[in-house]
């Protein structure tokens, strides 16, 4: 193997694709300090900001997914795909990667298609229990497919699948020793139960509306709230910072301390969130987004709920939320039961295991 290796990584659109990609890059950088890294993302998506913040170079493709609602926007898709395939081919020709890694999202499609055509070893990392269309297509030619759930032989060649789990922030592995630090960081009452609200990196309207509707209910339950409402909704909800028992945040930079301080968590069920929450091991009420491809968030949450590791409440069932929440809040045995079961599903060595598979491709 040549001393300096070139590693191409593509994935984005949401934090669920970006943060695993960065975690993989960070682990590879530890093992190969002299390696060259290049990310490929979709122009105007959050990876174009988040990846440079993590210290990596990124190039953008003019690409977006098929729109289920705005059908007229799909007319430009073939032109975007042709343009992106051409640009991806140019990037690969100039960068000369030794391996190409895809973590899902629009840009990973053209990038890994062209990498495969050039004979470059490819690995895809599928975070969800139900793969998106991009990874389903890429899986046919990928050399290795790292997954987080069982039974994905329905979608991918069984001989290529390795169950690794999803990469998570390494600072979550020690959150149980950070409870006091978390309460101090967020200036929380030490003897008051804390509810953490997570709607994903962009926020979730249905969850935000649910919390707003129940602010007085939470006060009566003597519950304090860390509410991550998302960038899209912060201006609308920041006024509730005036309430004594509520903290509204656009984004949480210290997720480890937020998790550590929480007694109960309400969350979307994107793949990265689910993987993190398994490691965190706190009682969770999942409220899946129904507006994602193949309804994969519901499938992710159901995979945990079926193992009695979390409660699942669909958006159509949110009228029952106060009863569900109050019942859980008052049942310490139920809280402990959920915590133990979700923690048993954790795969904390995911990043290491994925990079081990990448190393095998580099050495072949």
Coordinates of C-alpha atoms in Angstrom, one line a residue:
X1 CA 0.0 0.0 0.0
X2 CA 1.3 3.5 -0.8
X3 CA 2.2 5.5 2.3
X4 CA -0.3 8.4 1.7
X5 CA -3.8 7.1 1.0
X6 CA -6.6 9.1 -0.5
X7 CA -10.1 8.6 1.1
X8 CA -13.3 9.8 -0.6
X9 CA -16.4 10.1 1.6
X10 CA -19.9 11.0 0.4
X11 CA -23.1 11.5 2.3
X12 CA -25.3 14.2 3.5
X13 CA -28.7 16.0 3.3
X14 CA -29.3 15.5 7.0
X15 CA -27.2 15.2 10.2
X16 CA -28.0 11.5 10.1
X17 CA -25.8 11.1 7.0
X18 CA -23.2 13.7 7.8
X19 CA -22.2 12.9 11.4
X20 CA -21.5 9.2 10.7
X21 CA -19.4 10.2 7.7
X22 CA -17.4 12.6 9.9
X23 CA -17.0 10.0 12.7
X24 CA -15.6 7.5 10.1
X25 CA -13.2 10.1 8.8
X26 CA -12.0 10.9 12.3
X27 CA -11.3 7.3 13.1
X28 CA -9.5 6.8 9.8
X29 CA -7.4 9.9 10.5
X30 CA -6.3 8.4 13.8
X31 CA -5.1 5.3 12.0
X32 CA -3.7 7.1 9.0
X33 CA -2.5 10.6 10.1
X34 CA -1.0 11.3 6.6
X35 CA -4.1 10.3 4.7
X36 CA -5.8 12.8 2.3
X37 CA -9.6 13.2 2.8
X38 CA -12.1 14.6 0.4
X39 CA -15.9 14.8 1.0
X40 CA -18.5 15.1 -1.7
X41 CA -21.9 16.5 -0.8
X42 CA -24.9 18.2 -2.3
X43 CA -24.7 21.9 -2.9
X44 CA -26.8 24.1 -0.6
X45 CA -27.2 21.2 1.9
X46 CA -25.9 21.3 5.5
X47 CA -22.9 19.2 4.8
X48 CA -21.3 22.1 2.9
X49 CA -21.2 23.9 6.3
X50 CA -20.7 21.0 8.8
X51 CA -17.9 19.2 7.1
X52 CA -15.5 22.2 6.8
X53 CA -16.3 22.9 10.5
X54 CA -15.0 19.4 11.2
X55 CA -11.8 20.2 9.4
X56 CA -12.3 18.4 6.1
X57 CA -12.5 19.7 2.5
X58 CA -15.8 19.2 0.6
X59 CA -16.9 19.6 -3.0
X60 CA -20.6 20.0 -3.9
X61 CA -22.7 18.4 -6.6
X62 CA -25.8 19.8 -8.1
X63 CA -28.1 17.0 -7.0
X64 CA -31.3 16.5 -5.0
X65 CA -33.7 13.7 -4.4
X66 CA -37.0 12.8 -6.1
X67 CA -39.7 15.1 -4.6
X68 CA -42.9 13.3 -3.6
X69 CA -45.0 16.5 -3.2
X70 CA -43.5 19.1 -5.6
X71 CA -43.7 16.8 -8.6
X72 CA -42.8 19.7 -11.0
X73 CA -39.4 20.0 -9.3
X74 CA -38.6 16.5 -10.6
X75 CA -38.3 17.6 -14.2
X76 CA -34.8 18.9 -13.5
X77 CA -33.7 15.6 -11.9
X78 CA -32.2 13.9 -15.0
X79 CA -30.2 17.0 -15.8
X80 CA -28.9 17.2 -12.2
X81 CA -28.0 13.5 -12.3
X82 CA -26.1 13.8 -15.6
X83 CA -24.3 16.9 -14.3
X84 CA -23.4 15.2 -11.0
X85 CA -22.2 12.0 -12.6
X86 CA -19.9 14.1 -14.8
X87 CA -18.6 16.2 -11.9
X88 CA -18.1 13.1 -9.7
X89 CA -16.1 11.4 -12.4
X90 CA -13.9 14.5 -12.6
X91 CA -13.4 14.6 -8.8
X92 CA -12.4 10.9 -8.8
X93 CA -10.0 11.4 -11.8
X94 CA -8.3 14.3 -10.0
X95 CA -8.3 12.9 -6.4
X96 CA -7.5 9.3 -7.3
X97 CA -9.1 7.7 -4.2
X98 CA -7.9 4.4 -2.8
X99 CA -11.4 3.8 -1.3
X100 CA -14.8 5.4 -1.6
X101 CA -17.3 5.4 1.3
X102 CA -21.0 6.3 1.1
X103 CA -23.2 7.1 4.2
X104 CA -26.4 7.8 2.3
X105 CA -28.0 10.9 0.9
X106 CA -28.3 12.4 -2.6
X107 CA -24.7 13.0 -3.4
X108 CA -23.4 9.5 -2.5
X109 CA -25.3 8.1 -5.5
X110 CA -23.4 9.7 -8.3
X111 CA -20.1 9.6 -6.4
X112 CA -20.1 5.9 -5.6
X113 CA -21.6 4.9 -9.1
X114 CA -18.5 6.6 -10.7
X115 CA -16.1 5.1 -8.1
X116 CA -17.4 1.6 -8.9
X117 CA -17.1 2.3 -12.7
X118 CA -13.4 3.2 -12.1
X119 CA -12.8 0.0 -10.1
X120 CA -12.3 1.7 -6.8
X121 CA -13.2 -0.4 -3.7
X122 CA -16.5 1.0 -2.2
X123 CA -18.2 0.6 1.1
X124 CA -21.7 1.9 2.0
X125 CA -23.0 2.4 5.5
X126 CA -26.7 1.9 5.8
X127 CA -28.1 3.5 9.0
X128 CA -31.7 2.6 8.8
X129 CA -33.8 -0.6 9.2
X130 CA -35.2 0.1 5.8
X131 CA -32.7 1.4 3.2
X132 CA -33.2 4.4 1.0
X133 CA -33.3 4.1 -2.8
X134 CA -29.7 5.4 -3.2
X135 CA -28.2 2.7 -1.0
X136 CA -30.4 0.0 -2.5
X137 CA -29.0 0.8 -5.9
X138 CA -25.4 1.1 -4.7
X139 CA -25.6 -2.1 -2.7
X140 CA -25.5 -4.2 -5.9
X141 CA -22.0 -3.1 -6.7
X142 CA -20.6 -2.1 -3.4
X143 CA -17.8 -4.3 -2.0
X144 CA -19.0 -4.1 1.6
X145 CA -22.2 -3.0 3.3
X146 CA -22.2 -2.0 6.9
X147 CA -25.6 -2.1 8.6
X148 CA -27.2 -1.3 11.9
X149 CA -30.2 -3.7 11.9
X150 CA -30.9 -7.4 11.3
X151 CA -32.7 -8.8 8.3
X152 CA -31.3 -6.5 5.6
X153 CA -30.7 -9.5 3.3
X154 CA -34.0 -8.5 1.7
X155 CA -32.3 -5.5 0.2
X156 CA -28.6 -6.3 -0.1
X157 CA -26.4 -9.4 -1.1
X158 CA -26.0 -11.3 2.2
X159 CA -22.3 -12.0 1.6
X160 CA -21.5 -8.3 1.6
X161 CA -23.4 -7.4 4.8
X162 CA -21.6 -6.8 8.1
X163 CA -23.6 -5.7 11.1
X164 CA -21.6 -2.9 12.8
X165 CA -24.2 -0.5 14.1
X166 CA -24.1 3.3 13.4
X167 CA -21.2 5.6 14.3
X168 CA -22.0 7.7 17.3
X169 CA -20.3 10.6 19.2
X170 CA -17.6 9.0 21.4
X171 CA -18.4 11.3 24.2
X172 CA -21.7 9.5 24.8
X173 CA -19.9 6.4 26.1
X174 CA -19.3 8.1 29.5
X175 CA -22.5 10.1 29.9
X176 CA -23.6 8.2 33.1
X177 CA -20.7 9.9 34.9
X178 CA -21.7 13.3 33.7
X179 CA -25.2 13.8 35.3
X180 CA -24.1 16.5 37.7
X181 CA -22.0 18.2 35.1
X182 CA -25.0 18.2 32.7
X183 CA -27.4 19.7 35.3
X184 CA -24.8 22.4 36.1
X185 CA -24.1 23.2 32.4
X186 CA -27.9 23.7 31.7
X187 CA -28.5 25.3 35.1
X188 CA -31.2 22.8 36.0
X189 CA -32.9 22.1 39.3
X190 CA -31.1 19.1 40.8
X191 CA -34.3 17.5 42.3
X192 CA -36.6 18.2 39.4
X193 CA -37.2 15.7 36.6
X194 CA -35.8 16.8 33.2
X195 CA -37.4 16.2 29.8
X196 CA -35.2 16.4 26.7
X197 CA -36.9 17.2 23.4
X198 CA -35.1 16.3 20.2
X199 CA -36.6 17.0 16.7
X200 CA -33.5 16.3 14.6
X201 CA -31.0 18.8 13.3
X202 CA -33.6 20.8 11.3
X203 CA -36.4 20.5 13.9
X204 CA -39.8 18.9 13.8
X205 CA -43.0 20.9 13.5
X206 CA -45.3 18.3 15.0
X207 CA -43.1 17.8 18.1
X208 CA -42.6 21.5 18.6
X209 CA -46.4 22.1 18.4
X210 CA -46.9 19.2 20.8
X211 CA -44.5 20.7 23.4
X212 CA -45.9 24.2 23.0
X213 CA -49.4 22.9 23.6
X214 CA -48.3 21.0 26.8
X215 CA -46.1 23.6 28.5
X216 CA -48.6 24.2 31.3
X217 CA -49.1 20.4 31.6
X218 CA -45.3 20.0 32.1
X219 CA -45.3 22.7 34.7
X220 CA -48.0 21.0 36.7
X221 CA -46.0 17.8 36.5
X222 CA -43.0 19.6 37.9
X223 CA -40.9 18.8 34.9
X224 CA -38.1 21.1 33.5
X225 CA -37.5 21.0 29.7
X226 CA -34.4 21.2 27.5
X227 CA -36.1 21.8 24.1
X228 CA -34.0 21.6 20.9
X229 CA -36.5 23.0 18.5
X230 CA -34.2 23.2 15.4
X231 CA -32.9 26.0 13.3
X232 CA -36.1 26.3 11.3
X233 CA -38.2 27.0 14.3
X234 CA -36.1 28.8 16.8
X235 CA -37.4 32.3 16.1
X236 CA -40.9 31.1 16.6
X237 CA -40.3 29.3 20.0
X238 CA -37.5 31.3 21.6
X239 CA -40.1 33.4 23.5
X240 CA -40.7 30.4 25.8
X241 CA -37.2 30.9 27.3
X242 CA -39.0 33.4 29.5
X243 CA -40.7 30.5 31.3
X244 CA -38.9 29.3 34.4
X245 CA -39.1 25.6 33.6
X246 CA -38.3 25.8 29.8
X247 CA -35.0 26.2 27.9
X248 CA -35.4 26.6 24.1
X249 CA -32.3 25.8 22.0
X250 CA -31.8 26.1 18.2
X251 CA -29.1 23.5 18.4
X252 CA -27.4 21.6 21.3
X253 CA -23.6 21.7 21.0
X254 CA -23.1 19.6 24.1
X255 CA -25.4 16.6 23.3
X256 CA -23.5 14.5 25.8
X257 CA -24.4 16.8 28.7
X258 CA -28.0 17.1 27.5
X259 CA -28.4 13.4 27.4
X260 CA -26.7 13.1 30.8
X261 CA -29.0 15.6 32.4
X262 CA -32.2 14.1 31.0
X263 CA -34.5 11.7 32.8
X264 CA -36.9 11.1 29.9
X265 CA -36.3 11.9 26.2
X266 CA -38.8 12.6 23.4
X267 CA -37.2 12.2 20.0
X268 CA -37.6 11.6 16.3
X269 CA -36.3 8.2 15.3
X270 CA -33.7 8.9 12.6
X271 CA -31.0 6.2 12.5
X272 CA -28.3 8.2 14.2
X273 CA -30.6 9.4 17.0
X274 CA -31.8 5.8 17.6
X275 CA -28.2 4.5 17.8
X276 CA -27.2 7.3 20.2
X277 CA -30.2 6.7 22.4
X278 CA -29.4 3.0 22.7
X279 CA -26.0 3.9 24.1
X280 CA -27.5 6.6 26.3
X281 CA -29.9 4.2 27.8
X282 CA -32.6 6.6 29.0
X283 CA -36.4 6.1 28.8
X284 CA -37.5 7.3 25.3
X285 CA -40.8 8.2 23.6
X286 CA -40.2 8.0 19.9
X287 CA -42.3 10.2 17.6
X288 CA -41.3 9.2 14.1
X289 CA -41.5 11.6 11.2
X290 CA -44.0 10.3 8.7
X291 CA -42.5 12.4 5.9
X292 CA -39.4 10.5 5.1
X293 CA -38.6 7.9 2.4
X294 CA -40.3 4.5 3.0
X295 CA -41.5 5.7 6.4
X296 CA -38.1 4.5 7.7
X297 CA -38.3 6.4 11.0
X298 CA -41.4 4.4 12.0
X299 CA -39.6 1.2 11.1
X300 CA -36.5 2.3 13.1
X301 CA -38.6 3.1 16.2
X302 CA -40.7 -0.1 15.9
X303 CA -37.5 -2.2 15.9
X304 CA -36.7 -0.8 19.3
X305 CA -40.3 -0.7 20.7
X306 CA -40.7 -4.4 19.6
X307 CA -37.8 -5.2 22.0
X308 CA -39.6 -3.2 24.8
X309 CA -36.8 -0.7 24.6
X310 CA -38.9 2.5 24.0
X311 CA -42.4 3.8 23.6
X312 CA -43.6 4.6 20.1
X313 CA -46.2 7.3 19.5
X314 CA -47.2 8.1 15.9
X315 CA -48.0 11.7 14.9
X316 CA -51.6 10.6 14.4
X317 CA -51.7 9.5 18.1
X318 CA -50.3 12.6 19.8
X319 CA -53.6 13.3 21.5
X320 CA -52.6 10.5 23.9
X321 CA -49.2 12.1 24.7
X322 CA -50.1 13.6 28.1
X323 CA -51.4 10.2 29.4
X324 CA -48.5 8.3 28.0
X325 CA -46.0 10.8 29.4
X326 CA -47.5 11.1 32.8
X327 CA -47.8 7.3 33.2
X328 CA -44.1 6.9 32.3
X329 CA -43.1 9.8 34.6
X330 CA -44.8 8.2 37.6
X331 CA -43.7 4.6 36.9
X332 CA -40.0 4.3 38.0
X333 CA -40.1 0.5 37.3
X334 CA -41.2 1.1 33.7
X335 CA -38.5 3.7 33.2
X336 CA -35.8 1.3 34.4
X337 CA -37.2 -1.5 32.2
X338 CA -37.1 0.7 29.1
X339 CA -33.6 1.9 30.0
X340 CA -32.2 -1.6 30.4
X341 CA -33.8 -2.9 27.2
X342 CA -32.7 -0.1 24.9
X343 CA -29.2 -0.1 26.3
X344 CA -28.9 -3.9 25.5
X345 CA -29.4 -3.0 21.8
X346 CA -26.4 -0.6 21.7
X347 CA -23.5 -1.2 19.4
X348 CA -20.9 1.2 20.8
X349 CA -18.0 -0.1 18.7
X350 CA -19.6 0.7 15.4
X351 CA -17.1 3.3 14.2
X352 CA -14.2 1.0 14.9
X353 CA -15.9 -1.9 13.2
X354 CA -16.7 0.1 10.1
X355 CA -13.2 1.4 9.8
X356 CA -11.9 -2.2 10.2
X357 CA -13.9 -3.1 7.1
X358 CA -12.5 -0.1 5.3
X359 CA -9.0 -1.2 6.2
X360 CA -9.6 -4.6 4.7
X361 CA -10.6 -3.0 1.4
X362 CA -7.5 -0.8 1.5
X363 CA -5.2 -3.8 2.0
X364 CA -6.7 -6.0 -0.8

